[in-house]
């Protein structure tokens, strides 16, 4: 069980919830008993939204760089088994927000809550020890070290204080095979890999530590069609196993395909959280660009109100 | 209402999809779990190597070796080949000029003299692995040897205590440089340049007006470079033990890899390497026994080389040093304590500088004002680079220090045998250094085009 942690985790068992909560699922026109007929995986998917305490909650987070207020009073909640897409224009503060969660930039104001308790995340190590794994946009890999070394960087397996290369290599091969990642050899330096291969290695690395929350910063930006599909599959697999996922992407198709919720940032502030299923792409895009609040929309709103009268 | 229905349908198909996916995942994972139990490692290995058809797999046997060697040469992965070729050229040239060059006495003296510079160079390799430079090592070595001499001779402390104090002193100085570099963010180049001057002054101050403190040549420090294990069994025994340990670790490692289903080197490879090592080590032992026997200094140097090589390549600490040389930001995000590693590396550099200083003082049986000055610093850095350590960080081994310092000291001794004056020595050593750096840069270019840098 301990050898390849990634694939051994079954999907979370369906939570037993009170009938009153089950009715919530019935909001979409089917009888309350319908949920019981669902396959277990789907039932679990429905149920996780019910879980009370979010894995991670940001409350009123602010971050300033010199004269730039990068984040103002940002609030965000992520539950287990949930994929939250974080979208926004360039410079909206997505990467900064992710870096505050990952401990690269400590926050100036606000509270970070982990499983309901306030925590301080000042160093990358803090985030790691909480169970947050981050895959950065600018890949954080060492060119001169081989694939195995990069996968286990910072959490090397040791035997009597000595690196256990054999075990690391075995686990690395297992992991890469499980995730259907194709690279020529696990013993070649990262420098010899293509951009897409590096991205998959970086994502594979984030999954080694069995994190509770995985943050993917534009994971598909540099990938081909097939690799993008693989990464999206990976995201779904993460959700099935009950991990919380924050996905940053500019690609609305990707977001619609895998995310449960979309949190929009605009100029460093929250600009709405949408349920993916019940929101159209246009609504999300207008939230990103700020088109919801301009002269045209205001006039349109007024005209509508007058017509109704 | 209609939209509601479609959404329900979508939900259903969603459910089916996830269900299908889930069974897929379960199937693959079940198959995977069976895999290690299969009693057919060859088939398993074949299945894994089939992952990517573009991978160049080495052919079995000698043909495979020749092929891989050629490929590596073309890709610019020269490793230590230029240095070994250089050493052979040096031996041939000086031997043809003077037949005393390859005599047991001369070779034995070379391997004793090189220990002082070599030790300093080992510390430099650590710093170069970070992609930084330590210019203070020469002065630190001089200051440490002066301190040891003052403690042992003037203060009357036991020599072993003076040695330990000097090494600790060097390490603390290194850590101090590391502090300015890692915590305060000053460039290592500037910090250690200041250190070069400061510790030179400190050494002169410590030595006092006299300027020279003579060491007891029969004391512990004196014996460092004069003691030889005259029993011929010592040299041969060491050669045998080293060869046996090399073979055993390789053999056991291969067995473990096979048991774990990870590709391992073929047996013929291990035997070839062991044979090579045996030839070299027994030849060296034979050479030493022709003269005074196995020198203590060389044994200590070899112990430290093996130890540091182990530290760098087999421990988590070493992995972190390499990671920092590759990408500081990646290391930081991987949770590595960058500041601590940087300080520790500079402390190691300072410690090795102190040890080198003690060997150099032992060679002349005194601590004097010229210790740690002149071309010592340049030779130590040149040795690391000549040996194949990259100036750009992240590539190198401490064995490089051994090869590099051998080249430098061999040239010095060869020129001395020809009674060629000091200025010419400098120029020739400079030429060798420049050649190696050029080789380094050119091979890096080739490596880039071959996708290896």
Coordinates of C-alpha atoms in Angstrom, one line a residue, chain B residues 10-433:
Chain B
X10 CA -26.2 16.0 -18.6
X11 CA -25.9 14.9 -15.0
X12 CA -26.8 11.4 -15.9
X13 CA -24.3 11.2 -18.7
X14 CA -21.8 12.8 -16.4
X15 CA -22.5 10.0 -13.9
X16 CA -22.0 7.3 -16.5
X17 CA -18.8 8.9 -17.6
X18 CA -17.4 9.0 -14.1
X19 CA -18.5 5.5 -13.6
X20 CA -16.8 4.3 -16.7
X21 CA -13.7 6.2 -15.8
X22 CA -13.7 4.9 -12.3
X23 CA -13.8 1.3 -13.5
X24 CA -11.0 2.0 -15.9
X25 CA -8.9 3.4 -13.1
X26 CA -9.7 0.5 -10.9
X27 CA -8.8 -2.0 -13.6
X28 CA -5.4 -0.4 -14.2
X29 CA -4.6 -0.1 -10.6
X30 CA -5.5 -3.8 -10.1
X31 CA -3.3 -4.8 -12.9
X32 CA -0.5 -2.6 -11.5
X33 CA -0.8 -4.2 -8.1
X34 CA -0.3 -7.6 -9.6
X35 CA 2.8 -6.4 -11.5
X36 CA 5.4 -6.6 -8.8
X37 CA 4.3 -10.1 -7.9
X38 CA 5.0 -11.4 -11.4
X39 CA 8.1 -13.6 -11.4
X40 CA 9.4 -12.3 -14.7
X41 CA 11.5 -9.2 -14.2
X42 CA 12.8 -9.3 -17.8
X43 CA 9.3 -9.1 -19.3
X44 CA 8.4 -6.4 -16.8
X45 CA 11.5 -4.4 -17.7
X46 CA 10.7 -4.8 -21.4
X47 CA 7.2 -3.6 -20.8
X48 CA 8.5 -0.5 -19.1
X49 CA 11.2 0.3 -21.7
X50 CA 8.5 0.0 -24.3
X51 CA 7.0 3.2 -22.9
X52 CA 8.7 5.5 -25.3
X53 CA 9.9 4.3 -28.7
X54 CA 12.1 7.3 -29.2
X55 CA 14.4 6.4 -26.4
X56 CA 17.8 5.3 -27.5
X57 CA 18.3 2.0 -25.7
X58 CA 21.9 0.8 -25.3
X59 CA 22.6 -2.4 -27.1
X60 CA 23.9 -5.3 -25.0
X61 CA 27.6 -6.1 -24.9
X62 CA 30.7 -4.3 -26.1
X63 CA 29.1 -2.9 -29.3
X64 CA 26.6 -1.1 -27.1
X65 CA 29.4 0.4 -25.0
X66 CA 31.3 1.7 -28.1
X67 CA 28.0 3.1 -29.4
X68 CA 27.2 4.9 -26.2
X69 CA 30.7 6.2 -25.9
X70 CA 30.6 7.7 -29.4
X71 CA 27.1 9.2 -28.7
X72 CA 28.3 10.8 -25.5
X73 CA 31.4 12.2 -27.2
X74 CA 29.3 13.8 -29.9
X75 CA 26.9 15.2 -27.3
X76 CA 29.8 16.8 -25.5
X77 CA 29.5 14.7 -22.4
X78 CA 33.2 14.5 -22.0
X79 CA 33.3 14.1 -18.2
X80 CA 36.9 13.7 -17.0
X81 CA 38.2 12.5 -20.3
X82 CA 40.0 15.7 -21.2
X83 CA 41.8 15.8 -17.9
X84 CA 42.9 12.1 -18.1
X85 CA 44.1 12.8 -21.7
X86 CA 45.9 15.9 -20.4
X87 CA 47.6 13.9 -17.6
X88 CA 48.8 11.3 -20.0
X89 CA 50.2 14.0 -22.3
X90 CA 51.9 15.7 -19.3
X91 CA 53.5 12.3 -18.3
X92 CA 54.7 11.6 -21.8
X93 CA 56.2 15.0 -22.4
X94 CA 58.0 15.4 -19.0
X95 CA 59.2 11.7 -19.1
X96 CA 60.7 12.3 -22.5
X97 CA 62.4 15.4 -21.2
X98 CA 63.6 13.9 -17.9
X99 CA 63.5 10.2 -17.0
X100 CA 63.2 11.1 -13.3
X101 CA 59.7 12.4 -13.8
X102 CA 57.9 9.0 -13.6
X103 CA 60.2 7.7 -10.8
X104 CA 58.5 6.5 -7.6
X105 CA 60.2 9.3 -5.6
X106 CA 58.9 12.0 -7.9
X107 CA 55.4 10.6 -8.2
X108 CA 55.2 10.0 -4.4
X109 CA 56.3 13.6 -3.8
X110 CA 53.7 14.9 -6.3
X111 CA 50.9 13.0 -4.5
X112 CA 52.0 14.4 -1.1
X113 CA 52.4 18.0 -2.3
X114 CA 49.1 18.1 -4.0
X115 CA 47.2 17.3 -0.8
X116 CA 47.3 20.9 0.5
X117 CA 46.0 22.5 -2.6
X118 CA 43.7 19.6 -3.2
X119 CA 42.0 19.9 0.1
X120 CA 41.3 23.6 -0.6
X121 CA 40.1 22.6 -4.0
X122 CA 37.5 20.2 -2.5
X123 CA 36.0 23.1 -0.6
X124 CA 36.0 25.1 -3.8
X125 CA 34.1 22.3 -5.6
X126 CA 31.3 22.7 -3.1
X127 CA 31.0 26.4 -3.6
X128 CA 31.2 26.1 -7.4
X129 CA 28.4 23.6 -7.3
X130 CA 26.2 26.4 -6.0
X131 CA 27.4 28.5 -8.9
X132 CA 29.3 30.8 -6.5
X133 CA 32.9 31.5 -5.8
X134 CA 35.0 31.7 -2.7
X135 CA 38.1 33.9 -3.2
X136 CA 39.1 33.9 0.5
X137 CA 40.2 30.3 0.7
X138 CA 43.9 31.1 0.3
X139 CA 43.9 33.7 3.1
X140 CA 41.7 31.5 5.3
X141 CA 44.2 28.6 4.9
X142 CA 47.0 30.9 5.9
X143 CA 45.2 32.4 8.8
X144 CA 44.2 28.9 10.1
X145 CA 47.7 27.5 9.9
X146 CA 49.0 30.6 11.7
X147 CA 46.4 30.1 14.4
X148 CA 47.3 26.5 14.7
X149 CA 51.0 27.4 15.0
X150 CA 50.4 30.1 17.6
X151 CA 48.2 27.7 19.7
X152 CA 50.6 24.8 19.4
X153 CA 54.0 26.5 19.7
X154 CA 53.4 29.8 21.5
X155 CA 50.6 28.8 23.7
X156 CA 51.7 25.2 24.2
X157 CA 48.4 23.5 23.5
X158 CA 48.4 19.9 22.3
X159 CA 48.8 19.7 18.6
X160 CA 45.6 17.7 18.0
X161 CA 43.7 20.4 19.8
X162 CA 45.4 23.1 17.8
X163 CA 44.4 21.3 14.6
X164 CA 40.8 21.0 15.6
X165 CA 40.7 24.6 16.6
X166 CA 42.2 25.7 13.3
X167 CA 39.7 23.7 11.3
X168 CA 36.8 25.0 13.4
X169 CA 38.2 28.5 12.9
X170 CA 38.2 28.0 9.2
X171 CA 34.6 26.7 9.2
X172 CA 33.4 29.6 11.3
X173 CA 35.1 32.1 8.9
X174 CA 33.4 30.3 6.0
X175 CA 30.0 30.4 7.8
X176 CA 30.6 34.1 8.4
X177 CA 31.1 34.7 4.7
X178 CA 28.1 32.6 4.1
X179 CA 26.1 34.7 6.4
X180 CA 26.9 37.9 4.6
X181 CA 26.1 36.2 1.3
X182 CA 23.0 34.2 2.2
X183 CA 21.3 36.3 4.8
X184 CA 22.4 39.8 3.9
X185 CA 22.4 39.1 0.2
X186 CA 25.8 40.6 -0.6
X187 CA 27.5 39.0 -3.7
X188 CA 29.7 36.1 -2.7
X189 CA 32.4 37.4 -5.0
X190 CA 32.6 40.7 -3.1
X191 CA 32.2 39.2 0.4
X192 CA 35.0 36.7 -0.1
X193 CA 37.2 39.3 -1.8
X194 CA 36.9 41.3 1.4
X195 CA 37.6 38.1 3.3
X196 CA 40.8 37.6 1.2
X197 CA 42.2 40.9 2.4
X198 CA 40.9 40.7 5.9
X199 CA 42.2 37.3 6.8
X200 CA 45.5 38.0 5.2
X201 CA 45.9 40.9 7.6
X202 CA 44.6 38.7 10.4
X203 CA 47.3 36.1 9.6
X204 CA 50.1 38.7 9.6
X205 CA 48.8 40.2 12.9
X206 CA 48.7 36.7 14.4
X207 CA 52.2 35.8 13.4
X208 CA 53.5 38.9 15.0
X209 CA 56.7 40.7 14.3
X210 CA 58.8 37.7 13.8
X211 CA 56.7 36.6 10.8
X212 CA 57.5 32.9 11.1
X213 CA 56.7 30.2 13.6
X214 CA 58.6 27.0 13.2
X215 CA 56.6 23.8 13.8
X216 CA 58.0 20.7 15.5
X217 CA 58.6 18.5 12.4
X218 CA 58.1 15.4 14.6
X219 CA 54.8 16.7 15.9
X220 CA 51.3 15.8 14.7
X221 CA 51.2 18.7 12.2
X222 CA 54.7 18.0 11.0
X223 CA 54.0 14.3 10.5
X224 CA 51.0 15.0 8.3
X225 CA 53.1 15.2 5.2
X226 CA 56.2 13.2 6.4
X227 CA 54.7 10.0 7.7
X228 CA 54.6 7.0 5.5
X229 CA 53.2 3.5 6.1
X230 CA 56.5 1.8 5.3
X231 CA 55.0 -1.7 5.5
X232 CA 54.3 -2.8 2.0
X233 CA 51.1 -4.6 3.2
X234 CA 49.6 -1.2 4.0
X235 CA 49.5 0.1 0.4
X236 CA 48.5 -3.3 -1.1
X237 CA 46.0 -3.9 1.7
X238 CA 44.3 -0.5 1.1
X239 CA 44.2 -1.1 -2.7
X240 CA 42.6 -4.5 -2.1
X241 CA 40.1 -3.1 0.4
X242 CA 39.1 -0.2 -1.9
X243 CA 38.6 -2.5 -4.9
X244 CA 36.6 -5.0 -2.8
X245 CA 34.3 -2.4 -1.3
X246 CA 33.8 -0.9 -4.8
X247 CA 32.8 -4.2 -6.2
X248 CA 30.6 -5.2 -3.3
X249 CA 28.6 -2.0 -3.2
X250 CA 28.2 -2.2 -7.0
X251 CA 27.1 -5.8 -6.8
X252 CA 24.7 -5.4 -3.9
X253 CA 23.3 -2.3 -5.5
X254 CA 22.6 -4.1 -8.8
X255 CA 21.0 -7.0 -6.9
X256 CA 18.7 -4.6 -5.1
X257 CA 17.8 -2.8 -8.3
X258 CA 17.0 -6.1 -10.0
X259 CA 14.9 -7.2 -7.1
X260 CA 12.9 -3.9 -7.3
X261 CA 12.5 -4.3 -11.1
X262 CA 14.5 -1.1 -11.8
X263 CA 17.0 -1.3 -14.7
X264 CA 20.5 -2.0 -13.5
X265 CA 24.0 -2.0 -15.1
X266 CA 25.0 -5.3 -16.6
X267 CA 27.5 -7.5 -14.7
X268 CA 30.2 -7.0 -17.4
X269 CA 30.0 -3.3 -16.8
X270 CA 30.7 -3.7 -13.1
X271 CA 33.5 -6.1 -13.7
X272 CA 35.1 -3.8 -16.2
X273 CA 35.0 -0.9 -13.8
X274 CA 36.3 -2.9 -10.9
X275 CA 39.2 -4.2 -13.0
X276 CA 40.1 -0.6 -14.0
X277 CA 40.0 0.5 -10.4
X278 CA 42.1 -2.5 -9.4
X279 CA 44.8 -1.8 -12.0
X280 CA 45.0 1.9 -11.0
X281 CA 45.0 1.3 -7.2
X282 CA 47.5 -1.6 -7.3
X283 CA 49.8 0.3 -9.7
X284 CA 49.7 3.2 -7.2
X285 CA 50.4 0.9 -4.3
X286 CA 53.3 -0.7 -6.2
X287 CA 54.7 2.8 -7.0
X288 CA 54.5 3.9 -3.3
X289 CA 56.2 0.7 -2.1
X290 CA 59.1 1.4 -4.5
X291 CA 59.9 4.5 -2.4
X292 CA 59.0 5.1 1.2
X293 CA 55.6 3.4 1.4
X294 CA 52.0 4.7 1.5
X295 CA 52.0 8.4 2.5
X296 CA 49.6 9.4 5.3
X297 CA 48.7 12.7 3.6
X298 CA 47.4 10.8 0.5
X299 CA 45.4 8.4 2.6
X300 CA 43.7 11.4 4.5
X301 CA 43.0 13.1 1.1
X302 CA 41.5 9.9 -0.3
X303 CA 39.3 9.5 2.8
X304 CA 38.0 13.0 2.5
X305 CA 37.4 12.6 -1.3
X306 CA 35.4 9.4 -0.7
X307 CA 33.5 11.1 2.2
X308 CA 32.6 14.2 0.3
X309 CA 31.7 12.3 -2.8
X310 CA 29.3 10.2 -0.7
X311 CA 28.0 13.3 1.0
X312 CA 27.2 15.0 -2.3
X313 CA 25.8 12.1 -4.3
X314 CA 24.2 9.8 -1.7
X315 CA 22.7 12.1 0.9
X316 CA 19.8 14.5 1.0
X317 CA 22.2 17.3 1.8
X318 CA 24.2 16.8 -1.3
X319 CA 21.0 16.6 -3.4
X320 CA 20.1 20.0 -2.0
X321 CA 23.5 21.5 -2.9
X322 CA 23.0 20.3 -6.5
X323 CA 19.4 21.6 -6.6
X324 CA 20.6 25.0 -5.5
X325 CA 23.1 25.0 -8.3
X326 CA 20.4 24.1 -10.8
X327 CA 17.7 26.5 -9.7
X328 CA 17.5 28.5 -6.5
X329 CA 13.8 29.4 -6.9
X330 CA 12.9 25.7 -7.6
X331 CA 14.8 24.7 -4.5
X332 CA 13.1 27.3 -2.4
X333 CA 9.7 26.2 -3.6
X334 CA 10.6 22.6 -2.9
X335 CA 10.9 23.5 0.7
X336 CA 14.7 23.6 0.8
X337 CA 16.2 26.0 3.4
X338 CA 18.3 27.9 0.9
X339 CA 20.0 30.1 3.5
X340 CA 21.1 27.2 5.7
X341 CA 22.5 25.3 2.7
X342 CA 24.4 28.3 1.5
X343 CA 25.9 29.0 4.9
X344 CA 26.9 25.4 5.4
X345 CA 28.5 25.2 2.0
X346 CA 30.7 28.2 2.7
X347 CA 31.5 26.7 6.1
X348 CA 32.6 23.5 4.4
X349 CA 34.7 25.6 2.0
X350 CA 36.3 27.4 5.0
X351 CA 36.9 24.1 6.9
X352 CA 38.6 22.5 3.9
X353 CA 40.7 25.7 3.4
X354 CA 41.9 25.3 7.0
X355 CA 42.8 21.7 6.4
X356 CA 44.7 22.6 3.3
X357 CA 46.5 25.3 5.1
X358 CA 47.6 22.8 7.8
X359 CA 49.0 20.4 5.1
X360 CA 50.8 23.3 3.4
X361 CA 52.3 24.4 6.7
X362 CA 53.3 20.8 7.5
X363 CA 55.1 20.6 4.1
X364 CA 57.4 23.5 5.1
X365 CA 57.3 22.7 8.9
X366 CA 56.4 26.3 9.7
X367 CA 53.7 29.0 9.5
X368 CA 55.1 32.0 7.7
X369 CA 53.9 35.3 6.2
X370 CA 53.8 33.9 2.6
X371 CA 51.3 31.1 3.6
X372 CA 48.1 31.3 1.6
X373 CA 49.4 34.0 -0.8
X374 CA 50.8 33.9 -4.3
X375 CA 49.2 31.5 -6.7
X376 CA 47.6 29.2 -4.1
X377 CA 44.1 30.6 -4.5
X378 CA 44.3 30.5 -8.3
X379 CA 45.7 26.9 -8.2
X380 CA 42.9 25.7 -6.0
X381 CA 40.1 27.2 -8.2
X382 CA 41.9 26.1 -11.3
X383 CA 42.2 22.6 -10.0
X384 CA 38.5 22.3 -9.5
X385 CA 37.7 23.7 -12.9
X386 CA 40.4 21.7 -14.7
X387 CA 39.0 18.6 -13.1
X388 CA 35.7 19.3 -14.8
X389 CA 33.6 21.2 -12.2
X390 CA 31.4 23.7 -14.0
X391 CA 31.8 27.3 -13.2
X392 CA 28.1 27.8 -13.8
X393 CA 26.9 25.6 -10.9
X394 CA 25.2 22.3 -10.5
X395 CA 27.8 20.1 -12.2
X396 CA 30.8 18.5 -10.7
X397 CA 32.2 16.0 -8.3
X398 CA 34.9 16.3 -5.6
X399 CA 37.0 13.7 -7.5
X400 CA 37.5 16.6 -10.0
X401 CA 39.6 18.3 -7.4
X402 CA 42.0 15.3 -7.3
X403 CA 42.4 15.1 -11.1
X404 CA 42.8 18.9 -11.4
X405 CA 45.3 19.3 -8.7
X406 CA 47.3 16.3 -10.1
X407 CA 47.6 18.2 -13.4
X408 CA 48.7 21.4 -11.8
X409 CA 51.2 19.8 -9.4
X410 CA 52.6 17.5 -12.1
X411 CA 53.3 20.5 -14.3
X412 CA 55.0 22.3 -11.4
X413 CA 57.2 19.3 -10.6
X414 CA 58.0 18.6 -14.2
X415 CA 59.0 22.2 -14.8
X416 CA 61.1 22.1 -11.6
X417 CA 62.9 19.0 -12.8
X418 CA 63.8 21.0 -16.0
X419 CA 64.8 23.9 -13.7
X420 CA 62.4 26.2 -15.5
X421 CA 61.9 29.4 -13.6
X422 CA 58.8 30.5 -11.7
X423 CA 57.5 33.1 -14.3
X424 CA 57.3 30.4 -17.0
X425 CA 55.5 28.1 -14.6
X426 CA 52.8 30.7 -14.1
X427 CA 52.4 31.2 -17.8
X428 CA 52.2 27.4 -18.5
X429 CA 49.7 26.8 -15.7
X430 CA 47.6 29.7 -17.0
X431 CA 47.6 28.2 -20.4
X432 CA 46.4 24.9 -19.0
X433 CA 43.6 26.7 -17.1

